[in-house]
Structure formats: structure tokens, C-alpha cells
CSV table of C-alpha atoms in Angstrom, one decimal:
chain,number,residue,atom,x,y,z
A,1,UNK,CA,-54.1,182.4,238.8
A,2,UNK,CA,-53.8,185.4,236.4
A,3,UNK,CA,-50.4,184.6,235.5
A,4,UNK,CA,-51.6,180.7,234.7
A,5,UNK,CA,-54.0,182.0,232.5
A,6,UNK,CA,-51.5,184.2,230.7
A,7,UNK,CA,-49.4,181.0,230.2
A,8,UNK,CA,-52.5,179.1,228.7
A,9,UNK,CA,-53.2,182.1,226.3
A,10,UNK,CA,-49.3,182.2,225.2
A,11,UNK,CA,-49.5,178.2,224.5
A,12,UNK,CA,-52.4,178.5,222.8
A,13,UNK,CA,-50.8,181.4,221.1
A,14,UNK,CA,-47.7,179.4,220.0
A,15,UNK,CA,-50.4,177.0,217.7
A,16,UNK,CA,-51.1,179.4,215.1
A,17,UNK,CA,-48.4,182.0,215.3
A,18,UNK,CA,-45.2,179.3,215.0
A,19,UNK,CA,-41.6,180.0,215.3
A,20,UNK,CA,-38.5,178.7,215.8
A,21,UNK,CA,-37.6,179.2,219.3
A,22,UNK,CA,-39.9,180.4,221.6
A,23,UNK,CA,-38.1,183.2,223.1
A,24,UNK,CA,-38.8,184.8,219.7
A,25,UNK,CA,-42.1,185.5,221.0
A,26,UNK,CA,-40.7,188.2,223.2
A,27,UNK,CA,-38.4,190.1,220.8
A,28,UNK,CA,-38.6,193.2,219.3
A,29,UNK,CA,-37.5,192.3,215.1
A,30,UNK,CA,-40.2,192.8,213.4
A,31,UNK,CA,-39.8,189.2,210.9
A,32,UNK,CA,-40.8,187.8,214.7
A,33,UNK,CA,-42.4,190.3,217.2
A,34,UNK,CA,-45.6,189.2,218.6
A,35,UNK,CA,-46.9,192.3,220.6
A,36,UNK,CA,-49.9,190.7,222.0
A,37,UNK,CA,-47.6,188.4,224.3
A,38,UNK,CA,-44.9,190.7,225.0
A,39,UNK,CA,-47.2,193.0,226.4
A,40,UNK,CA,-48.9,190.6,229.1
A,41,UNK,CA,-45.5,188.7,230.4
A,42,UNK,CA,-41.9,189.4,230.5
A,43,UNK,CA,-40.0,186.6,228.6
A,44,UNK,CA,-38.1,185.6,232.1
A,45,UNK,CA,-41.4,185.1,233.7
A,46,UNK,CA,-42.7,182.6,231.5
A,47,UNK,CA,-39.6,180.6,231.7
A,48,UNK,CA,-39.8,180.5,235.1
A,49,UNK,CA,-43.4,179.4,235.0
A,50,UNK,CA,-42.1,177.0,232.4
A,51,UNK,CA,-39.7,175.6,234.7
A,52,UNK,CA,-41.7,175.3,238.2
A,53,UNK,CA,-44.7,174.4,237.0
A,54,UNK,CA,-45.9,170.9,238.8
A,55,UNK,CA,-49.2,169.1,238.4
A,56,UNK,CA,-49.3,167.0,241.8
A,57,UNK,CA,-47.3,165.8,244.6
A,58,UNK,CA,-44.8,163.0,244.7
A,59,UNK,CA,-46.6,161.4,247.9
A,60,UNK,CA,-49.7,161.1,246.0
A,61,UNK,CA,-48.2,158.5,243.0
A,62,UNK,CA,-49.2,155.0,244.3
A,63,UNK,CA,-47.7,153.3,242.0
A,64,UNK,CA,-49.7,155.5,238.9
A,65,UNK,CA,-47.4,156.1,236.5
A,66,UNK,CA,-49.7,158.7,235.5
A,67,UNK,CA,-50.4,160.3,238.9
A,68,UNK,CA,-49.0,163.1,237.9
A,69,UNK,CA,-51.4,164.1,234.8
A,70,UNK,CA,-54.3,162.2,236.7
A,71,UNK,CA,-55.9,164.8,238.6
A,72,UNK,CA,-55.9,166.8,234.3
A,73,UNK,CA,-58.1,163.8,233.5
A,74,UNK,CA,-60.4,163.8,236.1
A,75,UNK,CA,-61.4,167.6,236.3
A,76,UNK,CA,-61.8,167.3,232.2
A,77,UNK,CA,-63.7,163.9,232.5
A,78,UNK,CA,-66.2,165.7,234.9
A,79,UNK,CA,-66.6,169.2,233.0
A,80,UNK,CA,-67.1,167.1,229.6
A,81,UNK,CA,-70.3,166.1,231.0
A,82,UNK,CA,-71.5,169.7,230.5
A,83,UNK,CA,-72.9,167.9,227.2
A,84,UNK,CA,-75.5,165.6,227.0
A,85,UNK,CA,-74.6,162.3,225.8
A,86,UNK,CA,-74.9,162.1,222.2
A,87,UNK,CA,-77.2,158.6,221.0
A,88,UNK,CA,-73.9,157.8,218.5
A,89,UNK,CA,-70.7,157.2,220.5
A,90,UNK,CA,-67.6,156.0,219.7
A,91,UNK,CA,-65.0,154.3,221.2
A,92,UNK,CA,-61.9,154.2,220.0
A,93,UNK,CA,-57.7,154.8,221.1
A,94,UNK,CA,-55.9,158.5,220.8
A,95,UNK,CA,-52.2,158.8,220.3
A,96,UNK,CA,-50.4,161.5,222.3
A,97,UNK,CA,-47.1,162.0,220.2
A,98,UNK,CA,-44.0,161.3,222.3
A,99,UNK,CA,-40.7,160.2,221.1
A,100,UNK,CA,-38.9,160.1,224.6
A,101,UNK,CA,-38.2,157.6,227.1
A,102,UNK,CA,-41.3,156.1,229.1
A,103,UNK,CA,-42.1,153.0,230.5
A,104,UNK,CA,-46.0,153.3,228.8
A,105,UNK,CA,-44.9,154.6,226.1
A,106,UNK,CA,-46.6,152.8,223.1
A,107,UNK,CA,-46.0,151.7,219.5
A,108,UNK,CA,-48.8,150.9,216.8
A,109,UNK,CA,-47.4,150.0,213.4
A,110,UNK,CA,-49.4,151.7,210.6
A,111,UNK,CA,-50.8,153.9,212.7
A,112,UNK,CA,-50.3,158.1,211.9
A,113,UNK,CA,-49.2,158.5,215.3
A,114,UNK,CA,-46.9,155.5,216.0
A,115,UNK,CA,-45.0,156.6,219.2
A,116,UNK,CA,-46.5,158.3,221.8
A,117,UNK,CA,-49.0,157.6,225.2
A,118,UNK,CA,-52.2,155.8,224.2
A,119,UNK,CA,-56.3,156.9,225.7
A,120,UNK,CA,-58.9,155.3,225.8
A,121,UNK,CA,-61.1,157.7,224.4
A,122,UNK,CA,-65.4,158.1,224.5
A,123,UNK,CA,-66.5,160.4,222.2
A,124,UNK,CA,-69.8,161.6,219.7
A,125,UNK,CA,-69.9,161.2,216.3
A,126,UNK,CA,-69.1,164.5,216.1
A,127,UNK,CA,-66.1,164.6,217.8
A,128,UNK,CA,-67.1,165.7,221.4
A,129,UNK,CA,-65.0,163.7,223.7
A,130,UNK,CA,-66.8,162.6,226.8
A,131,UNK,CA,-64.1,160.7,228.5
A,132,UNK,CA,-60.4,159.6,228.6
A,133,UNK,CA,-58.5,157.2,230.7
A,134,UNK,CA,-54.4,157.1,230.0
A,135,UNK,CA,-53.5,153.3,229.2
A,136,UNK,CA,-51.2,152.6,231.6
A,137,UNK,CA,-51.0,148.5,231.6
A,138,UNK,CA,-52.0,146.7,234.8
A,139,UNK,CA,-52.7,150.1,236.3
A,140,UNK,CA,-55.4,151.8,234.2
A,141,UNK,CA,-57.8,152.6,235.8
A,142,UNK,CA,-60.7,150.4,234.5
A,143,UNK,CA,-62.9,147.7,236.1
A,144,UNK,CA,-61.6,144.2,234.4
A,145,UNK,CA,-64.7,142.3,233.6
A,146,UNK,CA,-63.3,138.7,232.3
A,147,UNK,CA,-64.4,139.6,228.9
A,148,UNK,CA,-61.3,140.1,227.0
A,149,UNK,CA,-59.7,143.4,226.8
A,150,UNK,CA,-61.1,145.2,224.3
A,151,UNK,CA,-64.9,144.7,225.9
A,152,UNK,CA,-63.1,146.0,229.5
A,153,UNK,CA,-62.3,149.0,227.7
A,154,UNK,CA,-66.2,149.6,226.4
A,155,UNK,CA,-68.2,148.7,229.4
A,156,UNK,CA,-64.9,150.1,231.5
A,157,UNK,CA,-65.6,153.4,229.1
A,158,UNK,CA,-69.3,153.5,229.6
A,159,UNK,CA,-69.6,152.8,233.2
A,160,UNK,CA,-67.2,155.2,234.8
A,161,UNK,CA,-68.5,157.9,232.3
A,162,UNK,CA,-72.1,157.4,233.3
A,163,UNK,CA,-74.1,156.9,229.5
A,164,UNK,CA,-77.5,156.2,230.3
A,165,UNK,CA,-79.3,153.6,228.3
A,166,UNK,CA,-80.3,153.4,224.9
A,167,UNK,CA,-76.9,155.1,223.8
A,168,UNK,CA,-75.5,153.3,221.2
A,169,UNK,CA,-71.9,152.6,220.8
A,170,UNK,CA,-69.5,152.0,217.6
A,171,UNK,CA,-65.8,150.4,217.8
A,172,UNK,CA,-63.5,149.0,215.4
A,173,UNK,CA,-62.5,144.8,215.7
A,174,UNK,CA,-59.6,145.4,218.7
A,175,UNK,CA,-63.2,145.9,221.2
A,176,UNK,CA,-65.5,143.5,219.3
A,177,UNK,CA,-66.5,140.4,220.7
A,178,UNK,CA,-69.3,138.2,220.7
A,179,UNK,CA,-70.0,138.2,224.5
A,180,UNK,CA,-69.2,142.1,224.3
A,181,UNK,CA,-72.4,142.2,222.3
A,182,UNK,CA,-74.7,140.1,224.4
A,183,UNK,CA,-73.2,142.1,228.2
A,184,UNK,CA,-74.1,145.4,226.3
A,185,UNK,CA,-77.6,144.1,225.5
A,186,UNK,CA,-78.0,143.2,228.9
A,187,UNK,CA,-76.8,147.0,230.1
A,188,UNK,CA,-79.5,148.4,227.5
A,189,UNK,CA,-76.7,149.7,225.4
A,190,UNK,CA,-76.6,149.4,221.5
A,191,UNK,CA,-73.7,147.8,220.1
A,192,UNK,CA,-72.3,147.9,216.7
A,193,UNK,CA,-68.7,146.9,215.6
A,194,UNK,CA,-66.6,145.0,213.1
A,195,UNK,CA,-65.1,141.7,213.9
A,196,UNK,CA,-62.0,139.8,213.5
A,197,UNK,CA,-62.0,136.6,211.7
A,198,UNK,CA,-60.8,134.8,214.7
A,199,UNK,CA,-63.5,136.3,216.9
A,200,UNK,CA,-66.2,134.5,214.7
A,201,UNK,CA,-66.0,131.3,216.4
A,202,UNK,CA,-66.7,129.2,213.2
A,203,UNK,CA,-70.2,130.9,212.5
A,204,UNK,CA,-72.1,129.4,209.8
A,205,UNK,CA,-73.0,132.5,207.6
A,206,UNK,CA,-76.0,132.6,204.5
A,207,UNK,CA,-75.1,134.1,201.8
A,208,UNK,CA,-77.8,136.1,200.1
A,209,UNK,CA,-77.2,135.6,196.3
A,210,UNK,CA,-75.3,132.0,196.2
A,211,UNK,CA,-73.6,133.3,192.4
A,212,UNK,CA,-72.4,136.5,193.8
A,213,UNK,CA,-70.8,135.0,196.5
A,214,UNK,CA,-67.2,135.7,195.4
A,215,UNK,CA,-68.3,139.2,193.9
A,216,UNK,CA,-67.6,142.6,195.1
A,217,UNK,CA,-71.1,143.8,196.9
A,218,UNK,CA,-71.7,140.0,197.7
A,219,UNK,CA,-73.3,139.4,201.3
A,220,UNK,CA,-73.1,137.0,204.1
A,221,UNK,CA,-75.3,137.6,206.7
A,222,UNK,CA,-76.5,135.5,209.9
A,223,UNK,CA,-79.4,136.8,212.5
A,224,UNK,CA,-79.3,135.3,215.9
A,225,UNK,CA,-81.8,136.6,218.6
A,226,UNK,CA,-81.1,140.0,218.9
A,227,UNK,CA,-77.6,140.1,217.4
A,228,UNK,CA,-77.3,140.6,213.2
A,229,UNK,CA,-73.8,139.8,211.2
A,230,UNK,CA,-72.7,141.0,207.7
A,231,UNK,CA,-70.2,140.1,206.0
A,232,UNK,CA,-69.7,142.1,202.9
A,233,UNK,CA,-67.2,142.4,200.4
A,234,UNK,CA,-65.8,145.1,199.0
A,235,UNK,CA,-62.5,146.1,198.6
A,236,UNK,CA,-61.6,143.5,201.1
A,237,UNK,CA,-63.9,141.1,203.2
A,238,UNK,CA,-65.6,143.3,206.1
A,239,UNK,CA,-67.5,141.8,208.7
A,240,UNK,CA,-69.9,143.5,211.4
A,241,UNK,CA,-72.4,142.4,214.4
A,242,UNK,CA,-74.7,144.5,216.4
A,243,UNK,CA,-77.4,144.0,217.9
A,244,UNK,CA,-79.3,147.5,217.3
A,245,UNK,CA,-80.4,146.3,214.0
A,246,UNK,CA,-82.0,142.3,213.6
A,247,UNK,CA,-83.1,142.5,210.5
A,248,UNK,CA,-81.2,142.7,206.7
A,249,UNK,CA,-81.7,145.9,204.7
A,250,UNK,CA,-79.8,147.1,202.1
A,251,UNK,CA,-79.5,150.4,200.6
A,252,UNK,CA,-78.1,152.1,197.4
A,253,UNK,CA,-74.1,153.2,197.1
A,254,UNK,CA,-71.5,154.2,195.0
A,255,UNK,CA,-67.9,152.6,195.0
A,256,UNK,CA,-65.0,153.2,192.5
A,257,UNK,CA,-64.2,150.7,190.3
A,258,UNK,CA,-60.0,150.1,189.8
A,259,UNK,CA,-60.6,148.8,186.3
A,260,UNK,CA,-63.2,150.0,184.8
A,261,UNK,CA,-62.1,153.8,186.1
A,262,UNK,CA,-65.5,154.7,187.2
A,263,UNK,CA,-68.1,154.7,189.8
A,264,UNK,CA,-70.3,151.5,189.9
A,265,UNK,CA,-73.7,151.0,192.3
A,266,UNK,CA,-73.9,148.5,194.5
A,267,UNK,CA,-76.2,147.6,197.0
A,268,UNK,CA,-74.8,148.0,200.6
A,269,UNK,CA,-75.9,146.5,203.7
A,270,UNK,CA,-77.8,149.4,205.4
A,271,UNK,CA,-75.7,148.2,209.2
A,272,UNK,CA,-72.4,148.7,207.1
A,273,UNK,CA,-74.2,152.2,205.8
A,274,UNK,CA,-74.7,152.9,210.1
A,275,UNK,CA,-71.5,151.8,211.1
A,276,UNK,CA,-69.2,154.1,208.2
A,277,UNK,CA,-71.8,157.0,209.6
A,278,UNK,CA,-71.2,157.1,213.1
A,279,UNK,CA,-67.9,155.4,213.5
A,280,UNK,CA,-64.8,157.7,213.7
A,281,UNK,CA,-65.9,160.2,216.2
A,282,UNK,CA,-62.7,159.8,218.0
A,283,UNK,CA,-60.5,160.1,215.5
A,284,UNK,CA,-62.0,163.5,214.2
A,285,UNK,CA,-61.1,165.0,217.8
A,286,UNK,CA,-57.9,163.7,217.5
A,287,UNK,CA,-57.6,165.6,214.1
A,288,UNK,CA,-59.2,168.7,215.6
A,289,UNK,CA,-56.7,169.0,218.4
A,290,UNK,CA,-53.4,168.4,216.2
A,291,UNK,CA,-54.5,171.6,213.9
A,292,UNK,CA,-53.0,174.1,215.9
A,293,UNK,CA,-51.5,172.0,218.3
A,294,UNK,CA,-48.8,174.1,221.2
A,295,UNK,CA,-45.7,174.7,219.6
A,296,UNK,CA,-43.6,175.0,223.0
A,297,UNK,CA,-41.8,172.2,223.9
A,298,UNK,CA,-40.0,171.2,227.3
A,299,UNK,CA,-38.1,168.1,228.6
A,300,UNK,CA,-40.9,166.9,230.9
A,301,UNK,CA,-42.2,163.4,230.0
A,302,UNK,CA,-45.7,164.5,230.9
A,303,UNK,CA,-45.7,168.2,228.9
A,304,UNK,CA,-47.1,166.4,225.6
A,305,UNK,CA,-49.8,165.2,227.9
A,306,UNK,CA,-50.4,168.3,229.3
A,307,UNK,CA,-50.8,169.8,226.3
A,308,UNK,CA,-52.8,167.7,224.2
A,309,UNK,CA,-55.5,168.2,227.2
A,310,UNK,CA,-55.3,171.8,227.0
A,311,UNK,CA,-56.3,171.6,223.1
A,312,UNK,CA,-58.5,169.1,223.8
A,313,UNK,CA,-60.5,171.1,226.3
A,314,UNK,CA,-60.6,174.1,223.8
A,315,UNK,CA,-61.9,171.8,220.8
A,316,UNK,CA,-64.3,170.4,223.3
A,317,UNK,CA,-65.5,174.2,223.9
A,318,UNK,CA,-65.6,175.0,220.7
A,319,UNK,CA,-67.9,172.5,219.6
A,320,UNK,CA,-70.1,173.4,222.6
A,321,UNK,CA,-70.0,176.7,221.4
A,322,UNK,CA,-70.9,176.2,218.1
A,323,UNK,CA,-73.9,173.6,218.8
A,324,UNK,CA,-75.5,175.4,221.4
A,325,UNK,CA,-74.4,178.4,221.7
A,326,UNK,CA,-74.9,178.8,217.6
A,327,UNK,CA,-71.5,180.3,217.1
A,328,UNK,CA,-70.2,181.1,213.3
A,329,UNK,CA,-66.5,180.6,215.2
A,330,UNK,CA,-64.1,178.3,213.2
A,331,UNK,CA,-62.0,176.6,215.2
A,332,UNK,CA,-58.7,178.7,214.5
A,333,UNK,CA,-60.8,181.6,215.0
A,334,UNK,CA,-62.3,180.7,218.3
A,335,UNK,CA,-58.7,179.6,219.5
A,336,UNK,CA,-57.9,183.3,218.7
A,337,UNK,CA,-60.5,184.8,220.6
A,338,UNK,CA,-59.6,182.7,223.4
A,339,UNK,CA,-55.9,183.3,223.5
A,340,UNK,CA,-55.9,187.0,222.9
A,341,UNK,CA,-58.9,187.1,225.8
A,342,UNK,CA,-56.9,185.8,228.1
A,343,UNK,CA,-53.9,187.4,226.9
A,344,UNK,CA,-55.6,191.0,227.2
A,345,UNK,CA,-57.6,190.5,230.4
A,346,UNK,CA,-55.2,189.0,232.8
A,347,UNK,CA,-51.6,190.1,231.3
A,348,UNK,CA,-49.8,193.2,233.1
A,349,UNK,CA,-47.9,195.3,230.7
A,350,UNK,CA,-44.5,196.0,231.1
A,351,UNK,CA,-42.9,198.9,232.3
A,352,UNK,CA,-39.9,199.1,229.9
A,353,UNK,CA,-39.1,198.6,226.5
A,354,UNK,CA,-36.4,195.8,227.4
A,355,UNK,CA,-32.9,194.9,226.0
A,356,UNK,CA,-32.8,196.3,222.3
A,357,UNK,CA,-32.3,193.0,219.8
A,358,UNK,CA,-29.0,192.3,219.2
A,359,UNK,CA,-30.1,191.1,215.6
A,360,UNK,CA,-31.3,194.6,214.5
A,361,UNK,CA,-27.9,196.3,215.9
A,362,UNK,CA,-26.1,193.6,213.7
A,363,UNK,CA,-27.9,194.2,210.9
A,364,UNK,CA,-27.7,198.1,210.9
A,365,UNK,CA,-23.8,198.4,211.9
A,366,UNK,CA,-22.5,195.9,209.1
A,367,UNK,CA,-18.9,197.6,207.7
A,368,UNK,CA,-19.7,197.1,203.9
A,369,UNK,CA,-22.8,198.8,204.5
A,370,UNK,CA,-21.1,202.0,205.8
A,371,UNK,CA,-19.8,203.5,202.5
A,372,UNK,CA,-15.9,203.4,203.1
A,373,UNK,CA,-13.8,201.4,200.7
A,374,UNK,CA,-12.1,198.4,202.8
A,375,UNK,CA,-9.0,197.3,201.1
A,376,UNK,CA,-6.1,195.2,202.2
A,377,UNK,CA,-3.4,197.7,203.8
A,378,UNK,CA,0.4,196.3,204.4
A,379,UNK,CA,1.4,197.0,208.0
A,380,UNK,CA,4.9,196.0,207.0
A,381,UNK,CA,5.6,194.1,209.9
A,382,UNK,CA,6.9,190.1,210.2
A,383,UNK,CA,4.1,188.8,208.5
A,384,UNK,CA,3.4,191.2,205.5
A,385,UNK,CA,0.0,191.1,206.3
């Protein structure tokens, strides 16, 4: 277990201090020497490590093609619950970059990540992440609940991760749905979410100023039971339902105007004012973890996963840190503190000095360096060389 930990500290190492090939880590130039992990493993002990390290048995697989990464999710998924649930959450899909060959391997067009293994992700508006589930197709690992998809993946999100009631939840138009809204009504769960056009089913909106209707700031809006739905234009046509608001209020906001080169006021709908607020919780993790993201790379089709939950569980901590335990830590800083902690306190220094760099005996021992004068000399043989 000590040497584990040593591996963790030199991966989370590799995110801040970068370099070309990792075995540069452990040598002694000084454009390259790191002496913090050269003095708590020998270089031929983390390779070994590198190269035998296995998450899970093959018996266990069951036709997961994620079995073996599973049992990383579900330890993570149950020490993330160290937090209380936030009353903002998010929903939302993270990109694990991956460019090799995978049957679940995914491709979004547009997106920054495009290739890569895709999670269902639960997180707070302030990028805590609650819960995770690996999209794997037919075998993720989420009740199916005849809604659609996209609702499967929010009730699918919220059931298995336990969010009591009253927790409201924000997700983009691939979750929202109509009958989404009403089921998470019926759960006690707020809803709020923006909506494809083809989602709509033909509703017949109000507008709210009949000779602004074609305007920028102009507003549609349509209040049915407990469910409200905006549409409001602004750069482009946005449309949102929820049902934690039912009734219209708008607020004051600022928008740039292309032509006129300046900021104009507009009045915004105060659920469009919620929903740019609280959405995005996910993605801000997802920015978090690729900061100083593990440098060390390896063949393995499951090593990106691997290490994106490693960061993830040190973002995670250092946002628990800094809430409750009212740390000044940045995250780069706390990262340090954790690597070189667990660097210091379970590495075992070694006894030698090791094999002297090759690069600082070539650089030392060049000939036109060495003060002779090197010119051509005729051996007078065959060749007059």
C-alpha cells in the first residue's frame, strides 16, 4: 500500500512538473531532475508497478465493458457522499479524452473533447461531483424508465445517488422533456432545463409584448399547472420549462450589442436568470480536473479512465477542503501538498546514487571542447584520406 501511494503522489506529480518522457523524472541533469521522486522510488520500480498494475479480475466482467474501472466508480460514488447534497445540481455528460480503439468509445461534434469515453455526471453548481456512471450503451448501469433517454439519465442519476427531496436539478435540451418535468414533480424534485423545438409538442405560447415579438429581449411564455415555459430571444431563440418557478418575472441585464458596439439593457426572464446561474456545474469539474491533468501515459485502454478519477477525487477534496475545512489552498497548491505528502511519508530513499547520466558525460567529454586543434591528417594510404 505504501508503494501505491508513492505511485499516486508521482502521477499527481507528473501534472504540474511536465516532461517529455517520464523516465526523466528519475535522472540526475539538472534541466530535468526532480529530487522529490527520485528519492521515494527507484525508476525500475515504478515501471514495474506501471506494468502489473490491474484493477479487477477477468471472471468478474459479465459482459461490462467497464468491469474493469467499475469497482473506481463505485468506491468514489460512495465517498462523494461525504458532502451534503448541494439544493442546485446539475446534470450534465463528461468527456474522458481517448483517441484509441474502443468499442464505447464516443464522438460529439463541436464538443472540446470530441473523442474519448462519455459519464453521466451529477454534480453542484460549484463543481462538486456527486456521482458518475460510465455510458456504456445497453449496459450502463441505469434503471430504463420509458421516458426517453435523456429523463433515464436524470431520475437514473438521482435515484442511485440518493438526493433527497426538494433538490433542484438543471440540464441542457439532450435530458429535457415534458413528461421528465411532470415524473420529477411527482419525486418532489425541482426541474429546470432548456428544450428542443421538437420536444414542444406544438405548444401554443403568449407572447408578452405582441410588437416586440421578433425583437431581441422579446418573450414567449406559457404557465401550465405547475410547469412555466419561456421562450426568449436573444442571440438565438432559447426556450426553458421548469416547474420550480410558475409564475413570470423578469429582471434587469446587460447584453452586447454586434452593431451598435456597446452594452444594451434588456429585461430577462428571471428562470432564464436561474438557469445561466446554476447550470454548468459539471462542466467546471471537468475544467478543474484537466488543469494539471497526469502526464504519464500507458497503452491500457482503461489508464485515461483511471486517471481522470484520480484527479477527480483530488478536485473533489479540494473543494471539501476549501468549503469546510476553510482552506486558502488553490487547487495547484493543494495538489502539491498532496503529492509531496505522500511522496515524503511513504517513499523509501535509495541507497545509491544510480547510473551517472549518460547526457552530462556527453556533454562534458565533447573533442572541440578539449583545446587541441583537430585538423585533417593524410595517412597516405589507398584512399588519401
Amino acid at each position: 500500500m505504501d508503494e501505491l501511494l508513492v505511485f499516486y503522489g508521482v502521477l499527481l506529480t507528473s501534472g504540474y512538473c511536465t516532461v517529455p518522457r517520464r523516465h526523466l523524472l528519475w535522472s540526475l541533469d539538472g534541466d530535468v531532475h526532480n529530487s522529490s521522486i527520485s528519492n521515494a522510488m527507484r525508476r525500475n520500480r515504478f515501471d514495474e508497478i506501471m506494468a502489473s498494475i490491474h484493477v479487477v479480475d477477468n471472471t468478474t466482467c459479465n459482459n461490462d465493458p467497464f468491469f474493469k474501472v467499475r469497482p473506481i466508480f463505485q468506491e468514489l460514488n460512495s465517498s462523494y457522499k461525504i458532502l451534503p447534497f448541494s439544493k442546485w445540481l446539475s446534470v450534465d455528460e463528461s468527456m474522458i479524452p481517448y483517441y484509441g480503439r474502443h468499442g464505447y468509445k464516443q464522438f460529439i461534434k463541436g464538443k472540446p473533447i470530441r473523442y474519448g469515453y462519455k459519464v453521466w455526471s451529477l454534480a453542484s453548481s460549484g463543481g462538486y461531483l456527486y456521482h458518475m456512471e460510465p455510458y456504456a450503451g445497453v449496459h450502463t448501469l441505469l434503471p430504463e424508465t420509458g421516458l426517453g433517454h435523456g429523463p433515464s439519465v436524470v431520475l437514473g442519476l438521482a435515484e442511485q445517488a440518493g438526493v433527497p427531496g426538494g433538490c433542484n436539478f438543471t440540464h441542457d435540451n439532450l435530458f429535457t422533456t415534458l413528461s421528465l418535468i411532470d415524473e420529477m414533480t411527482k419525486r418532489g424534485y425541482g426541474c429546470t432545463g432548456t428544450m428542443r423545438q421538437n420536444q414542444l409538442c406544438d405548444v401554443p405560447f403568449k407572447p408578452m409584448n405582441e410588437f416586440q415579438k421578433l425583437q431581441r429581449g422579446s418573450t414567449e411564455v406559457l404557465s401550465e399547472g405547475e410547469k412555466l415555459l419561456v421562450r426568449w430571444r436573444d442571440n438565438s431563440v432559447v426556450t426553458v420549462a421548469s416547474n420550480v418557478e410558475n409564475v413570470y418575472i423578469e429582471l434587469p441585464t446587460r447584453r452586447w450589442n454586434k452593431e451598435r458596439k456597446a452594452y444594451e439593457y434588456l429585461q430577462q426572464p428571471q428562470i432564464i436568470h436561474s438557469y445561466n446561474q446554476q447550470m454548468g456545474g459539471v462542466d467546471l469539474h471537468d475544467l478543474q480536473v484537466s488543469r494539471y491533468h497526469c502526464t504519464i501515459r500507458s497503452k491500457k485502454w482503461w489508464w485515461p479512465i483511471y486517471a481522470w478519477t484520480l484527479h477527480s477525487a483530488v478536485v473533489n477534496s479540494w473543494l471539501f477542503h476549501r468549503d469546510v475545512m476553510d482552506g486558502d489552498y488553490d487547487l495547484l497548491g493543494f495538489q502539491r501538498v498532496v503529492a509531496q505528502s505522500l511522496l515524503k511519508k511513504f517513499g523509501t530513499a535509495p541507497k545509491g546514487q544510480g547510473r551517472p547520466s549518460s547526457m552530462s558525460a556527453a556533454v562534458t567529454d565533447i573533442p572541440r571542447f578539449d583545446g587541441v586543434a583537430h585538423w585533417p591528417i593524410n595517412t597516405v594510404d589507398m584512399q588519401l584520406r
